[in-house]
Every structure is written in structure tokens, then in C-alpha cells.
Coordinates of C-alpha atoms in Angstrom, one line a residue:
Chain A
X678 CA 81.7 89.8 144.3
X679 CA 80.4 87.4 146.7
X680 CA 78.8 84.5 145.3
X681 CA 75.1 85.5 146.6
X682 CA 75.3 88.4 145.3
X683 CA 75.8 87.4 141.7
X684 CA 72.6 84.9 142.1
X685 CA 70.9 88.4 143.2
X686 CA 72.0 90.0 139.7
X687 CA 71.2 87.0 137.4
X688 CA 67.7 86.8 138.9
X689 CA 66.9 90.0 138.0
X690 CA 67.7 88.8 134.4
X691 CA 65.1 85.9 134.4
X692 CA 63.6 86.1 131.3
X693 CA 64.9 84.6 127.9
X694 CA 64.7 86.3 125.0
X695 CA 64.5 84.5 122.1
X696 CA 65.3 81.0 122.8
X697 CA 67.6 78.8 120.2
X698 CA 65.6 76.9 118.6
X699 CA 63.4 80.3 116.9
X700 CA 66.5 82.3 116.4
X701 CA 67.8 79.0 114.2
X702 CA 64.5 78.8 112.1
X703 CA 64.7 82.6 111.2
X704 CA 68.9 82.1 110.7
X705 CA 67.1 78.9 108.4
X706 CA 64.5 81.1 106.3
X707 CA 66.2 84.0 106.0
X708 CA 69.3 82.1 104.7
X709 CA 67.1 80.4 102.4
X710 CA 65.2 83.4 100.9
X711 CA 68.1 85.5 100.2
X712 CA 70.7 82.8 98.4
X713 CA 67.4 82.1 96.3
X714 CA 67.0 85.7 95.2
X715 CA 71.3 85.3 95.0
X716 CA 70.3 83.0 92.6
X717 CA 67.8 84.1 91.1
X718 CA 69.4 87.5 90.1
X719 CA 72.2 86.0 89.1
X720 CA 72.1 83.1 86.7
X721 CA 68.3 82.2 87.4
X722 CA 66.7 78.7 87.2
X723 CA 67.6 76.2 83.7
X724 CA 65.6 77.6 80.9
X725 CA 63.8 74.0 80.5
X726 CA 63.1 73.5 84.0
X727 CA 59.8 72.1 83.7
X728 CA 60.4 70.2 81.3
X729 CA 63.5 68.5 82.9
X730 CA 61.6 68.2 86.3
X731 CA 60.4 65.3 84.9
X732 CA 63.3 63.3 83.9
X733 CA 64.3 60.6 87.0
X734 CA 68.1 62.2 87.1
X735 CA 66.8 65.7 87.8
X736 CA 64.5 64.7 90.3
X737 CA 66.8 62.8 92.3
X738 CA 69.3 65.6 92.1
X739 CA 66.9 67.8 94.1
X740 CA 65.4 65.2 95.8
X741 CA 69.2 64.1 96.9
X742 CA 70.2 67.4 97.7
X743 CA 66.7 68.3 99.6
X744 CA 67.0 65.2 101.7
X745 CA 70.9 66.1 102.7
X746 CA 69.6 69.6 104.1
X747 CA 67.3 68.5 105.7
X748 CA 69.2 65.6 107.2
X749 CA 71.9 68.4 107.9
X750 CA 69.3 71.2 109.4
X751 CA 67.8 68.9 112.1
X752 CA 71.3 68.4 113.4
X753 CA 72.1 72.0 113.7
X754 CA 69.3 72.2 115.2
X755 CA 70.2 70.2 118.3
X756 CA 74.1 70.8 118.3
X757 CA 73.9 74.1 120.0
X758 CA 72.0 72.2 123.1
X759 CA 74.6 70.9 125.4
X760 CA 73.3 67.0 127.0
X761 CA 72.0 65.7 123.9
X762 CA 72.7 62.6 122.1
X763 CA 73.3 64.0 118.3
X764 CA 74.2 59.6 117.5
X765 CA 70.6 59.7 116.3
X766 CA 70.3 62.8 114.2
X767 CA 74.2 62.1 112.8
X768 CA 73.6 58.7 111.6
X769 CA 70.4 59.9 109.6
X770 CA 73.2 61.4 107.4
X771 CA 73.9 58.2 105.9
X772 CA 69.8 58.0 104.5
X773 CA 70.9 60.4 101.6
X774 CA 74.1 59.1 101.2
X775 CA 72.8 55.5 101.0
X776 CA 70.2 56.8 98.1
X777 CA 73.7 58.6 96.4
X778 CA 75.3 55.6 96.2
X779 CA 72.4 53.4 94.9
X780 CA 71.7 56.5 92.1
X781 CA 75.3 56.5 91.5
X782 CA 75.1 52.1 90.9
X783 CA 72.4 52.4 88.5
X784 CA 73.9 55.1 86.4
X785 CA 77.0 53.0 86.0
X786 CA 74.8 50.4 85.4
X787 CA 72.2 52.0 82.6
X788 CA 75.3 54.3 80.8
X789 CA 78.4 52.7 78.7
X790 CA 81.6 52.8 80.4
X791 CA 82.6 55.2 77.0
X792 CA 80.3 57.6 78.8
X793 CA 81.0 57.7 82.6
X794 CA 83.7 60.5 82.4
X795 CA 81.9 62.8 80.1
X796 CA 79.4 62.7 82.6
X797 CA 81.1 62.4 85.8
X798 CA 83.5 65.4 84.6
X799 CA 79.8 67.3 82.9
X800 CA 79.7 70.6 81.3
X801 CA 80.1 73.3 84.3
X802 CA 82.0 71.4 87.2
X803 CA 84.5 74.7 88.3
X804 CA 81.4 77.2 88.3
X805 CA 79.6 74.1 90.8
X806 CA 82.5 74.4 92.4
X807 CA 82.3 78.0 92.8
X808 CA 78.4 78.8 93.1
X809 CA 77.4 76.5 95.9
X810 CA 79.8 77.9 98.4
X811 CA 78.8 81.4 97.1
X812 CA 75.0 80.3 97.6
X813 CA 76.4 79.1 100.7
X814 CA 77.2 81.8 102.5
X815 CA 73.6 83.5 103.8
X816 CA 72.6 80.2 105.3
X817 CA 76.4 79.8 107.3
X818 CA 76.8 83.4 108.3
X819 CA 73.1 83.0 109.9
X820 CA 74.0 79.3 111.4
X821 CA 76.9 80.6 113.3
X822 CA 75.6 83.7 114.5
X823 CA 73.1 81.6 115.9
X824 CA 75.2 79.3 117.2
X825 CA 77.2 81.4 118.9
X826 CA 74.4 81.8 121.5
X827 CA 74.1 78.0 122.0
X828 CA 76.3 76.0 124.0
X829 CA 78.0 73.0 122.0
X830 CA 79.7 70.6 123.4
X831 CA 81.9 70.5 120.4
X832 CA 82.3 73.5 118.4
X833 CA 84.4 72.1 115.3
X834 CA 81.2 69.6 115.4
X835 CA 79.1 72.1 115.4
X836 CA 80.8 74.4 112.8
X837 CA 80.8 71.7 110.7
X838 CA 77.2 70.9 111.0
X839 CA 76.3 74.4 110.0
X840 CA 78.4 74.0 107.0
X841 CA 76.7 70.9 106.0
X842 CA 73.3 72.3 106.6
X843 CA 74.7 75.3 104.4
X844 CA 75.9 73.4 101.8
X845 CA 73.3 71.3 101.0
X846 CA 70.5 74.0 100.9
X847 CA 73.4 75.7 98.7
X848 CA 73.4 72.6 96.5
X849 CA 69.6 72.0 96.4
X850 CA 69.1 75.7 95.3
X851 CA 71.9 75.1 92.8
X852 CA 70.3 72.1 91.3
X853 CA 67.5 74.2 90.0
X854 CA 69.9 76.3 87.8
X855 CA 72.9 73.5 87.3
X856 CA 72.5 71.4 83.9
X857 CA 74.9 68.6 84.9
X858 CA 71.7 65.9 86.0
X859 CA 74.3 63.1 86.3
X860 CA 74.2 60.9 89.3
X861 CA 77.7 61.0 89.0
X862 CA 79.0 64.4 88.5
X863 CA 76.6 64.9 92.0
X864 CA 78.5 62.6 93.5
X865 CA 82.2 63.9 92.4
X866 CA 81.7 67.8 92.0
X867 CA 77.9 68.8 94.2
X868 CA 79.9 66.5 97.2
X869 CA 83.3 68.7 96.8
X870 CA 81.5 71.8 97.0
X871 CA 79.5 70.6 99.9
X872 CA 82.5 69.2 101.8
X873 CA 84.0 72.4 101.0
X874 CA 81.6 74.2 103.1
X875 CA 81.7 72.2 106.1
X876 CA 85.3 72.3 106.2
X877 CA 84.6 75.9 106.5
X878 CA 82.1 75.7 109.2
X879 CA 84.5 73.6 110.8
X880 CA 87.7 75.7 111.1
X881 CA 85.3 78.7 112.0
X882 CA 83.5 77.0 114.5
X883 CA 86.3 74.9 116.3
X884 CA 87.4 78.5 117.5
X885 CA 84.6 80.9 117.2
X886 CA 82.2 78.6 118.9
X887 CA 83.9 78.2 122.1
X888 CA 81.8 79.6 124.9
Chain B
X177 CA 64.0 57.0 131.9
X178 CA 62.7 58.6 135.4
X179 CA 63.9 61.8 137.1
X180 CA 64.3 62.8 140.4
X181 CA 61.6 65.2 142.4
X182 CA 64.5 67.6 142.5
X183 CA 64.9 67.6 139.1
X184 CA 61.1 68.1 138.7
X185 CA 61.1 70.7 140.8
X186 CA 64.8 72.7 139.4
X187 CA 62.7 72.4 135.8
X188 CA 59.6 73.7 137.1
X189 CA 61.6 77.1 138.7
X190 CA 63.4 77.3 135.5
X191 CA 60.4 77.4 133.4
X192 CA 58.9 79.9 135.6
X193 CA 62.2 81.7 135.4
X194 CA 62.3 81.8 131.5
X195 CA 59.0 83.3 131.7
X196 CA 60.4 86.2 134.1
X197 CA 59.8 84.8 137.2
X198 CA 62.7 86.5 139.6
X199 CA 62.2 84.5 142.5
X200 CA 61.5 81.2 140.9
X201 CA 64.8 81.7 139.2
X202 CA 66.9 82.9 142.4
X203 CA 65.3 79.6 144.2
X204 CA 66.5 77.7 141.3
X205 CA 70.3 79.3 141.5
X206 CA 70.3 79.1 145.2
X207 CA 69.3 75.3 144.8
X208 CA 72.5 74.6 142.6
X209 CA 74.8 76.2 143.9
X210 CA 75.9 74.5 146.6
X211 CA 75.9 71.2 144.0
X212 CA 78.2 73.1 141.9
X213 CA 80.9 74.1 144.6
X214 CA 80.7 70.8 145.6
X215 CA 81.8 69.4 142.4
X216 CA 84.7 72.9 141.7
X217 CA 86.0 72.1 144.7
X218 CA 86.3 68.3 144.3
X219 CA 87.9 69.2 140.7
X220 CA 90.5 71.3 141.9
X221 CA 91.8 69.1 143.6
X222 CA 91.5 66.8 141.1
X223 CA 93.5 69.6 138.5
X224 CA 96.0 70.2 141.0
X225 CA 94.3 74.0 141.4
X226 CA 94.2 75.5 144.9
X227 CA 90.7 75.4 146.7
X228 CA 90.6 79.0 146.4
X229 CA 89.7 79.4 143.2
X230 CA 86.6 77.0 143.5
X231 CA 84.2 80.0 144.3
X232 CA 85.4 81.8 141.6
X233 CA 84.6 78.8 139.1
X234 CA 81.3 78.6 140.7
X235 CA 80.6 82.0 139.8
X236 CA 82.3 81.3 136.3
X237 CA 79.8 78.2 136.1
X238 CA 76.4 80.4 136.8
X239 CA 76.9 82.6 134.7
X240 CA 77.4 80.4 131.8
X241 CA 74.3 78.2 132.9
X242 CA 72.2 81.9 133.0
X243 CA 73.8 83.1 129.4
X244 CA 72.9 79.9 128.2
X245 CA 69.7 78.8 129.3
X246 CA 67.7 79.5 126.2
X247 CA 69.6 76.5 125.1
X248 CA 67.7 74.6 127.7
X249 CA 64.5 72.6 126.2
X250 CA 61.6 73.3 128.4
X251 CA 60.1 70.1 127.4
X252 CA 63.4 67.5 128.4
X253 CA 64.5 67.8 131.7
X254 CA 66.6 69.6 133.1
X255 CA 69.6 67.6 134.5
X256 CA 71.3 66.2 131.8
X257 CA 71.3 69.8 130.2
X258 CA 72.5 71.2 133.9
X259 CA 75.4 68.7 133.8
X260 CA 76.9 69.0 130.4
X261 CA 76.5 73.1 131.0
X262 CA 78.4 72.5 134.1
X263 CA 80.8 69.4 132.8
X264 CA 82.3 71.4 129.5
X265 CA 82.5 74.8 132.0
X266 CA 84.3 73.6 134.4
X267 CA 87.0 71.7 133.0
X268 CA 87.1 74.5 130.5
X269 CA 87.7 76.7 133.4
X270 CA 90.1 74.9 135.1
X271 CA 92.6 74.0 132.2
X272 CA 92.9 77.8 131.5
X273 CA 93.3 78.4 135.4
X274 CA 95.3 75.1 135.6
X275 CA 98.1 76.2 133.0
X276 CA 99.6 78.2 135.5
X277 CA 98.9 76.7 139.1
X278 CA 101.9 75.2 140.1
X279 CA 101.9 75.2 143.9
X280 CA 104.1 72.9 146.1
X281 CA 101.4 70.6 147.9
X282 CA 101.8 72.6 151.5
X283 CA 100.8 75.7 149.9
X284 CA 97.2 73.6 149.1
X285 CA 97.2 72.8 151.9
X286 CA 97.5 75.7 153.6
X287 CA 95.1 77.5 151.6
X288 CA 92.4 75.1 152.6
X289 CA 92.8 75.2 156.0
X290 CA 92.0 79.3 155.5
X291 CA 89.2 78.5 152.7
X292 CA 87.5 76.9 155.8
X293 CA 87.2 79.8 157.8
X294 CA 86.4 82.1 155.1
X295 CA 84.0 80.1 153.3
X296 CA 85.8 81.2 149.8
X297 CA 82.8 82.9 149.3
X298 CA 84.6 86.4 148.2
X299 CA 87.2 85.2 146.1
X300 CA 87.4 88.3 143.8
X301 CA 87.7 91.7 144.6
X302 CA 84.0 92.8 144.0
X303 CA 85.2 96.6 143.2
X304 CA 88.2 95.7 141.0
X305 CA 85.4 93.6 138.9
X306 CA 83.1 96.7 138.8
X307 CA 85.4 99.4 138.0
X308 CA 85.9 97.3 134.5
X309 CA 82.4 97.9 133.9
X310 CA 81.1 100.6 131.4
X311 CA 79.2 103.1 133.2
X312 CA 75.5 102.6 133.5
X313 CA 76.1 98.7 134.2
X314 CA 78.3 99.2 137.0
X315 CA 76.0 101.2 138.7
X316 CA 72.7 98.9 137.8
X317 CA 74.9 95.9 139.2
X318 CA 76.5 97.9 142.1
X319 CA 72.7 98.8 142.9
X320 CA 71.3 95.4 142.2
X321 CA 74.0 93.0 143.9
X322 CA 76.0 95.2 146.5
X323 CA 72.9 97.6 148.0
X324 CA 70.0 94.7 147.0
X325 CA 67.8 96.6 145.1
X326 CA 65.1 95.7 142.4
X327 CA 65.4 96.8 138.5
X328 CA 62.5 98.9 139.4
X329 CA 64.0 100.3 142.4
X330 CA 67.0 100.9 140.3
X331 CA 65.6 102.5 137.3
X332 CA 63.8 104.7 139.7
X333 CA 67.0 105.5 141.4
X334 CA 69.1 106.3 138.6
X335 CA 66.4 108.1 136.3
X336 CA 66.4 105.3 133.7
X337 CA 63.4 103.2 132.3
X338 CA 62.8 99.5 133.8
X339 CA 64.3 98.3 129.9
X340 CA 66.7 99.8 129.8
X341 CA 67.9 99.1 133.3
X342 CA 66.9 95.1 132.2
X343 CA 68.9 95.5 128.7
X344 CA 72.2 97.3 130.5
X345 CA 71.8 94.4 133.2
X346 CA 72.0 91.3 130.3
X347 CA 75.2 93.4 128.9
X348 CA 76.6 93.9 132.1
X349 CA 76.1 90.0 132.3
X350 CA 77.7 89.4 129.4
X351 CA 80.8 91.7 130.0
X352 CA 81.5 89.8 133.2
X353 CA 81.4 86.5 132.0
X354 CA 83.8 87.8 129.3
X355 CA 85.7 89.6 132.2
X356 CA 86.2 86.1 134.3
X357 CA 87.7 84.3 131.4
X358 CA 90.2 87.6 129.9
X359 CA 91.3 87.8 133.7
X360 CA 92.3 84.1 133.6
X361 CA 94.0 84.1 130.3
X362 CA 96.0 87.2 131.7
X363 CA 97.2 85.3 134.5
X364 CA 99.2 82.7 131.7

């Protein structure tokens, strides 16, 4: 086919369908709404969540956890568009972990050194382990799909960013049902789970994101 | 940071073009491609690849810059988008093409002295591309490409609606760019 011609027969395809940047927000809320009902239907929210809403450990949980996905969604959000900088977006990242590490200092501070591995080690660590990347899975599936019609410059990067973003919302519904509140089982068991997931993102996108 | 007037003007047909604007978008691929098989040819030469194959990297180039322009943000310009489409296609091309060029340097130059009389500009076999085609697309982009016709004229000559000849076109599309990249790996 002669080179002119094939500008002939992509001109006749001119218009865009859905462009990235939609398609994402959908993959976003529908990936939200259903591991909520997954959560729902399954082991619900604690039975004294409004009552523990209110204590400073359970609202930096979510808080944390809410911050992270958020941090994590506005990168996947440019990864897919080939000629950006993602320095910016990446190094906000460090904003959540930053507030982990102060959370995780003044528990260590506040609690007796008797008591730091009764909570770090908490009451339901292996189901954490196992629920987030289950609660996990609507929001990846519906990152990559989307992701597939972008154009990364990196595609382990931006694997692993959807596993991230994945995780954390994972982790943030999570936190509503998990009775571990301790700054530090977050930062041993919640981080696991999440790394889990972007390792998983990763090894999907470094090959299924090629374009 | 400021752009150039051609990069003005390459976002303004693209934006048309996004909206369905045919022509805006064929002035805008007409506009790059020369740019493009500049920079093909200059890389295969740089990758060692005969001269031949620049066109069909070009074409390997546009298509990806067409299937992936909904990653382009109307608002930024267009450039630095254009270049990292381009950058990551090209070498991406090459390497796979690149694996298996291995030709002694009189062969190269050879082949360049006959890309210069035939322009390079029909590099693949036009019907063995289309015969890989399912059936309603190779006749929507024999019709479209080969004989110049619209997608009205088209869906008016083969008895189809204008959307479905637009949706069998996008696939069509689609199964090319996959074709260009299966027919490279087969030649490892």
C-alpha cells in the first residue's frame, strides 16, 4: 500500500471515540462501585464504625489509605499519554508515605515497646493479606483495559501504576471493614498487600501494555 | 514555553480532526509525513536497516499516531506528544526489524541508490496486505485507499450503512497495524 493511500484510509477515520482520559474515570468508578458492593456482600463495614470513626488511628487509616489512591489515580491518569513528565505526579507519592512514617513515629512513641508486636502483627493480618488484592481486582482489570488504548512510554511503569492506584482504593475500602487501626500493622501488612498488587500490575503491564 | 506556528497549526487540524473533520485530519497526516520519513530514514541508517524499509516504518508510525490519538490532550500541544508517539514507535520498529538485517554495507548501498528512483513509496505489496483482511474491511479499504472513494460513497457501493462502513474501517485499522508488526516478527 502506497504510503498516500494509507493517509487516505486513516482520514476517513477522523473522529475519536472516547478519548483516555473518560474511559479511565468510568474504569475508576466502576471499579470502585463494584469492590464496594464486593465488600459489602461479603464481610460488610466494622460493626462499630461510627463509633471508631472517631478515634485518631482509624481516621488516619482511611485518611492514609484515601490520600495513596488518590496520589496513585492521578498518575494513571497521565501514564497512558506518551510526552509527559510523570516526575511531578510520581514524587507526590511520597506525601502519604511521609504522613505513614510520621503516624508510624508517634505510635512508637505514645505505645510501650511490650506492645509494638501485638500490634504491628494485629488480629487479622493473612485475611489483609488476602482481601485487598481480592478488592483489588475490579479497579486493575478496568486500569489495564484502559490502558491498553493509551500509549505508555513504559509499560511495566504503567502496570505498576495501575496496581498502585488499585491497591490503595483496595486498601481504603478495606479499612472500613479491617479492625487492625494500628499505624503500624498499616505500615507492615496494608503496604504488603498494596505492593503486592502493583507487582502485579507490573508483570502484567511490562508485556500486555506494549503497543 | 513557546511553540512553533506549525505546531499551532498541526494541533488546530488535529482538533478539528478528533471532532471528525476528514480533511483537516488528512492535511495534518500529509503535513507529517514527510517529517517522519525523514527521521525513519536517518534511523535506519543509524540501526544498520536498509533504506527500504523506511516507508514501511512510516506507515508503521501513522498508524500508531492515528490508533493513538485519543491519547493526545487537546489542551497541551501537540509536539511533544507527536515526538514521544513517534520516538518509542520507531525504535520499537526498528529493533524488531533490526534483529534480522544483516546486510554487507554494498548491499545498503545499493538499495539506496534504487530507493532514489522509486521513492520507497510502495514498499509492501498492497494486495498481499489486503488479502489478510476479513472480508467487509478489505473491500471498505480496497474502496477507500486503492479506488479513492468516501465512506459514503462506499457504503453506498457495497449496500452497507455509513456506521458500519466507519466501525469495519477502525477494525480494519486495527488489524493492519497488528498485521505490520506479526509480519515483522515472522521475518526473525
Amino acid at each position: 500500500m502506497k504510503t498516500n493511500d494509507l493517509i487516505s484510509l486513516l482520514a476517513e477515520d477522523a473522529p475519536v471515540g472516547m478519548r483516555l482520559g473518560r474511559m479511565l474515570a468510568i474504569a475508576l468508578l466502576v471499579g470502585v462501585v463494584v469492590s464496594a458492593l464486593v465488600l459489602l456482600s461479603t464481610v460488610g463495614v466494622r460493626p462499630n464504625l461510627a463509633a471508631a470513626i472517631e478515634t485518631a488511628r482509624v481516621l488516619f487509616k482511611i485518611g492514609f489509605t484515601l490520600v495513596l489512591a488518590a496520589a496513585a489515580c492521578r498518575l494513571v491518569f497521565i501514564v497512558g499519554r506518551p510526552g509527559l513528565s510523570l516526575k511531578a505526579r510520581g514524587l507526590q507519592l511520597a506525601v502519604p508515605l511521609v504522613f505513614l512514617a510520621i503516624a508510624v513515629a508517634s505510635e512508637l512513641s505514645v505505645l510501650p515497646s511490650e506492645a509494638w508486636t501485638a500490634s504491628m502483627l494485629g488480629r487479622n493480618a493473612a485475611f489483609c493479606l488476602f482481601f485487598i488484592p481480592v478488592l483489588s481486582l475490579a479497579p486493575l482489570a478496568g486500569f489495564l483495559l484502559v490502558l491498553k488504548n493509551g500509549a505508555p512510554e513504559s509499560p511495566g511503569l504503567a502496570g505498576a501504576s495501575a496496581g498502585l492506584a488499585a491497591g490503595a482504593i483496595a486498601a481504603s475500602l478495606y479499612a472500613f471493614h479491617c479492625p487492625d487501626d494500628s499505624p503500624l500493622f498499616l505500615a507492615v501488612w496494608y503496604s504488603i498487600a498494596v505492593l503486592l498488587v502493583t507487582t502485579i500490575g507490573y508483570l502484567i503491564g511490562r508485556r500486555w501494555l506494549r503497543w | 514555553m513557546k511553540y512553533s506556528a506549525r505546531d499551532q497549526e498541526w494541533a488546530e487540524w488535529m482538533r478539528s480532526a478528533i471532532k471528525g473533520d476528514t480533511q483537516a485530519y488528512h492535511r495534518f497526516l500529509s503535513a507529517v509525513t514527510p517529517h517522519l520519513r525523514a527521521m525513519a530514514r536517518r534511523r535506519c541508517d543509524q540501526f544498520g536497516a536498509p533504506a527500504s524499509e523506511a516507508e514501511d516504518v512510516v506507515q508503521e508510525v501513522l498508524l500508531a499516531v492515528h490508533l493513538k490519538r485519543g491519547t493526545w490532550d487537546p489542551d497541551r500541544p501537540i509536539g511533544p506528544w507527536l515526538s514521544a508517539i513517534v520516538r518509542n514507535k520507531l525504535i520499537d520498529s526498528l529493533r524488531r526489524r533490526g534483529r534480522h538485517v544483516n546486510v554487507p554495507i554494498e548491499d545498503v548501498i545499493a538499495t539506496l541508490e534504487a530507493e532514489e528512483q522509486s521513492d520507497g513509496l510502495d514498499r509492501l505489496d498492497a494486495q498481499h496486505m489486503l488479502e489478510r483482511l476479513k472480508d467487509p474491511q478489505r473491500d471498505i479499504v480496497r474502496s477507500i485507499s486503492l479506488e479513492g472513494a468516501g465512506v459514503r460513497e462506499t457504503a453506498e457501493r457495497l449496500k452497507m450503512s455509513e456506521g458500519a462502513v466507519r466501525v469495519a474501517l477502525h477494525r480494519a485499522l486495527k488489524s493492519l497495524a497488528a498485521l505490520y508488526r506479526s509480519d515483522a516478527r515472522e521475518d526473525e
